[in-house]
Amino acid sequence: MNTPKILEVKHPSEVVNINFDFTAELGAETISTKVTTAATLAGTDASPGDVINGAATESAGVVIQSVRQGLASCDYLLSCTIATSGGRTIVLQGILPVRLFA
C-alpha cells in the first residue's frame, strides 16, 4: 500500500488536473481500467464525489483526473484505482486540501 501524497492546495473555484503516476508499479504491464473516487477526509462535505470532474484519462502509465469545486476547509482523499493487463489492482491516493486563499 502506498502512503497518500499531499497535493497542492486548490481554491474552490479552480479546475485542476491531478496526475497519478503508476509507471513505477506497472513494469511491462499496461492500464486496462481506471477509476478515481473522492471521500471527505477532514471537514464536512455531503457530496465529496462532486469534486471529480468527468472520467480520468491515461497517458504512458499516468492517470490524469480533473477535479473541480470542493468546499473550503475540506480535505479530500482521492483514490485512483487501476486494473492492469496482468490482472493486478493498484491504488494510488492523494490528499487534496481545498482552501480560500488569503
Coordinates of C-alpha atoms in Angstrom, one line a residue:
M1 CA 0.0 0.0 0.0
N2 CA 1.2 3.5 -0.9
T3 CA 1.0 6.4 1.6
P4 CA -1.3 9.2 0.3
K5 CA 0.6 12.1 -1.2
I6 CA -0.3 15.6 0.0
L7 CA -1.4 17.5 -3.2
E8 CA -1.1 21.2 -3.9
V9 CA -3.9 23.4 -2.3
K10 CA -6.8 24.1 -4.6
H11 CA -9.2 27.1 -4.4
P12 CA -12.9 26.0 -4.6
S13 CA -13.4 27.8 -7.9
E14 CA -10.4 26.2 -9.6
V15 CA -10.4 23.2 -12.0
V16 CA -7.1 21.4 -11.9
N17 CA -5.7 18.1 -13.2
I18 CA -4.3 15.6 -10.7
N19 CA -1.7 13.1 -12.0
F20 CA -1.4 9.6 -10.6
D21 CA 1.9 8.1 -11.8
F22 CA 1.7 4.3 -12.0
T23 CA 4.8 3.9 -14.1
A24 CA 7.0 2.5 -11.3
E25 CA 4.3 0.0 -10.4
L26 CA 3.5 -1.2 -14.0
G27 CA 6.7 -2.7 -15.3
A28 CA 5.8 -4.2 -18.7
E29 CA 2.0 -4.2 -17.9
T30 CA -0.4 -1.6 -19.1
I31 CA -3.5 0.0 -17.6
S32 CA -6.7 -1.8 -18.6
T33 CA -9.2 0.2 -16.5
K34 CA -9.1 3.2 -14.2
V35 CA -11.4 5.0 -11.8
T36 CA -11.0 7.8 -9.4
T37 CA -13.2 8.4 -6.3
A38 CA -13.3 11.1 -3.6
A39 CA -14.1 10.9 0.1
T40 CA -14.0 13.7 2.7
L41 CA -11.0 13.2 5.0
A42 CA -11.4 16.4 7.0
G43 CA -14.2 18.9 7.1
T44 CA -17.8 18.3 6.1
D45 CA -19.0 17.7 2.6
A46 CA -22.1 15.7 2.0
S47 CA -21.2 15.1 -1.7
P48 CA -17.4 14.6 -1.9
G49 CA -17.7 12.8 -5.2
D50 CA -18.7 16.1 -6.8
V51 CA -15.1 17.1 -6.9
I52 CA -14.5 14.5 -9.6
N53 CA -14.8 16.3 -13.0
G54 CA -15.5 13.6 -15.6
A55 CA -13.7 10.4 -16.4
A56 CA -10.0 10.0 -15.9
T57 CA -7.7 9.7 -18.9
E58 CA -4.3 7.9 -19.2
S59 CA -1.1 8.5 -21.0
A60 CA 2.0 6.3 -20.7
G61 CA 1.1 4.9 -17.3
V62 CA 0.0 8.2 -15.8
V63 CA -3.7 8.6 -15.0
I64 CA -5.0 12.2 -15.2
Q65 CA -8.1 13.2 -13.2
S66 CA -9.7 16.6 -13.5
V67 CA -11.1 17.9 -10.2
R68 CA -13.4 20.9 -9.6
Q69 CA -15.2 22.7 -6.8
G70 CA -14.9 21.4 -3.3
L71 CA -15.7 23.1 -0.1
A72 CA -13.2 25.5 1.6
S73 CA -11.6 24.0 4.6
C74 CA -12.2 20.4 3.5
D75 CA -9.5 17.8 2.7
Y76 CA -10.5 15.2 0.1
L77 CA -8.9 11.7 -0.2
L78 CA -8.7 11.0 -3.9
S79 CA -8.2 7.3 -4.7
C80 CA -7.2 6.2 -8.2
T81 CA -7.7 2.5 -8.8
I82 CA -6.4 0.7 -11.9
A83 CA -6.6 -2.8 -13.2
T84 CA -3.5 -3.9 -15.1
S85 CA -3.1 -6.1 -18.2
G86 CA -1.5 -8.6 -15.8
G87 CA -4.7 -8.8 -13.7
R88 CA -3.4 -6.8 -10.8
T89 CA -5.3 -4.0 -9.0
I90 CA -3.2 -1.0 -7.8
V91 CA -4.4 2.1 -5.9
L92 CA -2.7 5.4 -5.5
Q93 CA -4.1 8.1 -3.2
G94 CA -3.7 11.8 -2.8
I95 CA -5.0 14.3 -0.2
L96 CA -6.5 17.4 -1.8
P97 CA -6.8 20.4 0.5
V98 CA -9.3 23.0 -0.6
R99 CA -8.9 26.4 0.9
L100 CA -9.8 30.1 0.3
F101 CA -6.6 32.0 -0.4
A102 CA -5.7 34.9 1.9

